[in-house]
Coordinates of C-alpha atoms in Angstrom, one line a residue:
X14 CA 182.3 180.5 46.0
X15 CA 180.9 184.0 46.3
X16 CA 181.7 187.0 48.1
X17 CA 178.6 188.7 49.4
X18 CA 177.9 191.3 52.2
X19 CA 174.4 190.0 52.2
X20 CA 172.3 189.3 55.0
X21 CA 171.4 186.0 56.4
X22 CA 173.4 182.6 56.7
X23 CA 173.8 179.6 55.4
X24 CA 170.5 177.4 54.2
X25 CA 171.9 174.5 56.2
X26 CA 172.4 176.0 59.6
X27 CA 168.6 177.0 59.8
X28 CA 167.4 173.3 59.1
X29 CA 166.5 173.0 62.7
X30 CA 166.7 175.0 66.0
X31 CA 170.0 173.8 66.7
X32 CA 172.0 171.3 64.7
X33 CA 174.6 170.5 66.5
X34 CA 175.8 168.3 69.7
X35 CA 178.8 169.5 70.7
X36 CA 180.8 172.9 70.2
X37 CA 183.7 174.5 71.1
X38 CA 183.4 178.1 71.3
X39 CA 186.7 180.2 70.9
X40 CA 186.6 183.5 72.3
X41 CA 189.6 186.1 72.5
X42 CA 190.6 187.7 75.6
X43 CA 190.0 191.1 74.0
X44 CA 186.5 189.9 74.0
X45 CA 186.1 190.2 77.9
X46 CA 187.5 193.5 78.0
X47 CA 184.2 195.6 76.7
X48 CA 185.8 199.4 75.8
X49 CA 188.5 199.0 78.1
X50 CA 192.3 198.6 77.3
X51 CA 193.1 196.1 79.2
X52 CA 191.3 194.0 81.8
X53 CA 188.0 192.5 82.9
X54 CA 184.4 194.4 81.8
X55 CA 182.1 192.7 84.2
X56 CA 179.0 193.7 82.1
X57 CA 180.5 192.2 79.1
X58 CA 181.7 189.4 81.0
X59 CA 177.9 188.6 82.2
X60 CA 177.1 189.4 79.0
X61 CA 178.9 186.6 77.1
X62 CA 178.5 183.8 80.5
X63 CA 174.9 184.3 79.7
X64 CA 174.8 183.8 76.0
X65 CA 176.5 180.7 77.0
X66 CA 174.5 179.6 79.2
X67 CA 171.5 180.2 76.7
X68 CA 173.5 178.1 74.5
X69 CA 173.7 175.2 76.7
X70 CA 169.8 175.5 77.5
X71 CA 169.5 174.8 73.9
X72 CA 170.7 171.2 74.8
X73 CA 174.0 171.3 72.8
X74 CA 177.1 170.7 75.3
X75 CA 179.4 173.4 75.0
X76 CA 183.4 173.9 75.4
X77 CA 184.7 177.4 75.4
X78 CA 188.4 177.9 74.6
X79 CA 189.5 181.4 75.8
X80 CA 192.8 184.0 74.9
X81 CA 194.4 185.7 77.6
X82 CA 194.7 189.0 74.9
X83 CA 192.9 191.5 77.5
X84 CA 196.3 190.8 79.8
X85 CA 199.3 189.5 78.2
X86 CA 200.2 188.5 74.4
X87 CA 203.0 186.3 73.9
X88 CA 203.8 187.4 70.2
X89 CA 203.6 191.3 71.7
X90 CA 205.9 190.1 74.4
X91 CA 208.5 188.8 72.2
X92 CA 208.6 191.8 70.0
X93 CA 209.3 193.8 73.4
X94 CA 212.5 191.3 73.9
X95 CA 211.2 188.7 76.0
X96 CA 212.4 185.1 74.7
X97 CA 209.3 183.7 72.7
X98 CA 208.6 180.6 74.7
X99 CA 208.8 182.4 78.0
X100 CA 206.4 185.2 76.6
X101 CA 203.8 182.7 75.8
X102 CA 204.2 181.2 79.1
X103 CA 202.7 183.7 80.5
X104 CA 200.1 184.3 77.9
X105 CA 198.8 180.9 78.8
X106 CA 198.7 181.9 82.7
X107 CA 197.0 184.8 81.4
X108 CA 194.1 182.4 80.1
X109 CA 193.9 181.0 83.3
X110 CA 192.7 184.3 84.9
X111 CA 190.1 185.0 82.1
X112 CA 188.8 181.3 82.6
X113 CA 188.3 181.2 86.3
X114 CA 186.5 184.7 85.6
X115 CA 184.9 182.7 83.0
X116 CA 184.0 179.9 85.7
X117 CA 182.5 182.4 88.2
X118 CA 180.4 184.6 85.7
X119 CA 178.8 181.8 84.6
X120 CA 178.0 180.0 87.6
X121 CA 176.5 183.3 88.5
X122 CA 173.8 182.4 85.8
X123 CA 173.1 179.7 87.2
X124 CA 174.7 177.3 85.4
X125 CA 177.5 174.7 86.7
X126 CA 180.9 175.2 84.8
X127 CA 184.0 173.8 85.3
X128 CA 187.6 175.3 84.2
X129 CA 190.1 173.1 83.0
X130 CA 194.0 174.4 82.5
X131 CA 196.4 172.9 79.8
X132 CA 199.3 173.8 82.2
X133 CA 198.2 172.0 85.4
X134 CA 197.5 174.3 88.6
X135 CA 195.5 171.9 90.1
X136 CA 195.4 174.8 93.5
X137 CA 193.2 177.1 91.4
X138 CA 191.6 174.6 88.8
X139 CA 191.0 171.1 87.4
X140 CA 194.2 170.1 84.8
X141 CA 192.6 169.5 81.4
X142 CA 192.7 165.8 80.4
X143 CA 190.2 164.6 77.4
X144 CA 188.5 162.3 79.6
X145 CA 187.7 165.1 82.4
X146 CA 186.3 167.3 79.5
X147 CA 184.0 164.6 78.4
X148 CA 182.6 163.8 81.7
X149 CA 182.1 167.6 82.7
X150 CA 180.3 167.7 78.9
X151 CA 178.3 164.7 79.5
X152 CA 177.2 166.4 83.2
X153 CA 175.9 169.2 81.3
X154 CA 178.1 171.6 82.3
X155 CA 180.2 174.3 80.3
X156 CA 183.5 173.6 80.0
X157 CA 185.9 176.7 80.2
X158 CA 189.5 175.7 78.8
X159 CA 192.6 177.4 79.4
X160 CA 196.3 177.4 78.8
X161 CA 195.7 176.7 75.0
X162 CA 197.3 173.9 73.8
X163 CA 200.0 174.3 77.2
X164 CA 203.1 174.6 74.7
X165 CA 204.7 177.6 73.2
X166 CA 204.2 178.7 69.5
X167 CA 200.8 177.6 69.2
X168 CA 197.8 180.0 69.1
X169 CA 194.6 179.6 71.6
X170 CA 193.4 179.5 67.8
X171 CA 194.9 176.2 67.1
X172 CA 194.3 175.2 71.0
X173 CA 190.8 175.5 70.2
X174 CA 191.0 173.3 67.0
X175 CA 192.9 170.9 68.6
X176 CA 190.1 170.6 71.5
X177 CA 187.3 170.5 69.0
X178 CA 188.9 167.9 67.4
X179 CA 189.8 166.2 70.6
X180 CA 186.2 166.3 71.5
X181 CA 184.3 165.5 68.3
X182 CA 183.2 168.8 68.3
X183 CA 180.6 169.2 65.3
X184 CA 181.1 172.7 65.3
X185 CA 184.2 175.5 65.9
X186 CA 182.7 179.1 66.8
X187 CA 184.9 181.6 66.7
X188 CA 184.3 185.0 68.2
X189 CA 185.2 188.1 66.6
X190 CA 185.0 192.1 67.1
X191 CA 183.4 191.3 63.3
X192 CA 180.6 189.4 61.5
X193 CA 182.7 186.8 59.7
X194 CA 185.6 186.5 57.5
X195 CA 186.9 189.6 55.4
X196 CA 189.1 189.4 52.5
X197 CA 190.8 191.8 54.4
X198 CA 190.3 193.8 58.0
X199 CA 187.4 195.6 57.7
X200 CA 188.4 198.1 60.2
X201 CA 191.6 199.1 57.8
X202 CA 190.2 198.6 54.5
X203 CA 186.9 199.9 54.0
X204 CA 186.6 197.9 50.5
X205 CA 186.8 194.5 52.2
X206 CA 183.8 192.3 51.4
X207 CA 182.6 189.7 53.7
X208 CA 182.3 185.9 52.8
X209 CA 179.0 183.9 53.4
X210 CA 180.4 180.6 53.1
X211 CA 184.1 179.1 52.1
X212 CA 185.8 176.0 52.7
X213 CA 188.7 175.5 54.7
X214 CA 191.7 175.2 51.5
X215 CA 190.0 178.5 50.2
X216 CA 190.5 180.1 53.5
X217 CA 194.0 178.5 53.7
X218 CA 195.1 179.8 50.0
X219 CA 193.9 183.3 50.1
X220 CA 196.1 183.8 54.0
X221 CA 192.5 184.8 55.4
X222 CA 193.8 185.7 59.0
X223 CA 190.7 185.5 61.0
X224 CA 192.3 182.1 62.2
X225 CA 196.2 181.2 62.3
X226 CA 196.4 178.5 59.2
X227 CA 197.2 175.8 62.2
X228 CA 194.3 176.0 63.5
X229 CA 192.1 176.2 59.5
X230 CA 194.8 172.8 58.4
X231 CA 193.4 171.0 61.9
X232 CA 190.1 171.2 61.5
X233 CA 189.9 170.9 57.7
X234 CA 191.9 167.3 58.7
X235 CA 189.1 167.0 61.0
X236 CA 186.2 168.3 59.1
X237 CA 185.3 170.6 61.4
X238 CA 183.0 173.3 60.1
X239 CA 183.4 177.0 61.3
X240 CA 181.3 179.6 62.0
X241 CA 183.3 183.0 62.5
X242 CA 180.6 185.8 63.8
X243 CA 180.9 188.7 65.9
X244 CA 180.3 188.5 69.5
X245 CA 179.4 192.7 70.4
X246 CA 175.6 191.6 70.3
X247 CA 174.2 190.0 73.2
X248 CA 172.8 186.5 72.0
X249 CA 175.3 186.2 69.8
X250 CA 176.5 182.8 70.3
X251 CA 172.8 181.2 70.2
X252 CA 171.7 183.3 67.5
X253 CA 174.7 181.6 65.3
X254 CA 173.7 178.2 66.7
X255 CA 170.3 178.8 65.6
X256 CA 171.4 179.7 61.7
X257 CA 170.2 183.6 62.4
X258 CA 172.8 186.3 61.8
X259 CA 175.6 187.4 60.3
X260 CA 178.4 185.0 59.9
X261 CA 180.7 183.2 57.7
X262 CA 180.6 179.5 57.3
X263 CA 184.4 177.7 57.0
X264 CA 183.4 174.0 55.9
X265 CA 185.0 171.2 54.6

């Protein structure tokens, strides 16, 4: 496997308009936030609900698994003394806020979404069960998933590998402030080169933290492919479904 800043993507992805049946879509809380700190950045909220929505026009039933980063990390919370389980407590109820956002932006495109919680609050919205995800998915609506996987020490990362894999997802998208994996943060290292494609024990062995190694080990055991591409440009999300882009391609 090569290393390559190169543009374009993978042969295989741009066989057809859109490949694949079923996605899960993992976006970071940081994502919502546009330039802000902290918080909600409604333009890049409608933004993003959009390119979702365009996604799920293309026919492919979609399942996005969202961070709660933009309000309260549980790692970041233990290293200011709160007890790690009870800091990512409230990281998951932090999820919950950016999914019913989620929920509402969306439904302002038009489009009928449903959010489902890990860590049932059945007041503010439906508790996730597999069966309730497969109906809403079946209905044609976008399913927005929060409270990662609803136990302590596990990533929304590895929350959504653990959906996708739940759901016979054929496809993990994971959405970055970059345009794939790096064999090292771009941002600090201004040698890092970018990989076009890669496997999932390559991205395992080399400690390539774009994903926790939970979450890679899941859906290589699942043969779940991955596409890691940046989510700044608007039509991001159906631009990678598509095969056009920048992105890197974690496969099996």
């Amino acid at each position: 496997m090569t290393e390559t800043s190169q543009e374009g993507s993978a042969p295989s992805l741009a066989s057809k308009p859109s490949p694949w049946r079923r996605v899960v879509v993992k976006l970071s809380g940081e994502a919502l936030m546009g330039a802000h700190s902290h918080g909600l950045d409604m333009p890049t909220l409608t933004q993003i609900a959009a390119d979702l929505s365009g996604a799920a026009a293309l026919g492919v039933e979609v399942a996005v698994v969202v961070g709660g980063g933009n309000f309260f990390r549980g790692i970041a919370g233990a290293d200011k003394g709160i007890e790690r389980a009870r800091a990512d407590s409230i990281g998951m109820l932090a999820t919950v806020m950016n999914a019913l956002a989620l929920e509402y932006a969306i439904e302002k495109q038009g489009k009928s979404a449903r959010a489902l919680s890990a860590v049932p609050m059945p007041s503010l919205c439906e508790p996730f069960s597999r069966q309730a995800a497969l109906h809403h998915l079946g209905k044609g609506r976008i399913v927005v998933l929060a409270g990662g996987t609803g136990n302590p020490f596990f990533t929304t990362d590895t929350g959504a590998a653990l959906r996708g894999a739940e759901l016979s997802c054929d496809l993990i998208m994971k959405a970055t402030q970059v345009d794939g994996v790096y064999s090292a943060d771009p941002k600090r290292d201004p040698a890092a080169t970018r990989y076009e494609q890669l496997t999932h024990d390559e991205a395992i062995a080399k400690n390539l933290a774009v994903m926790d190694t939970a979450a890679f080990a899941l859906a290589r055991e699942n043969r779940i492919p991955i596409i890691v591409f940046s989510i700044r440009e608007p039509g991001a999300i159906c631009s990678a479904l598509q095969g056009h882009g920048r992105y890197s391609l974690v496969s099996p």
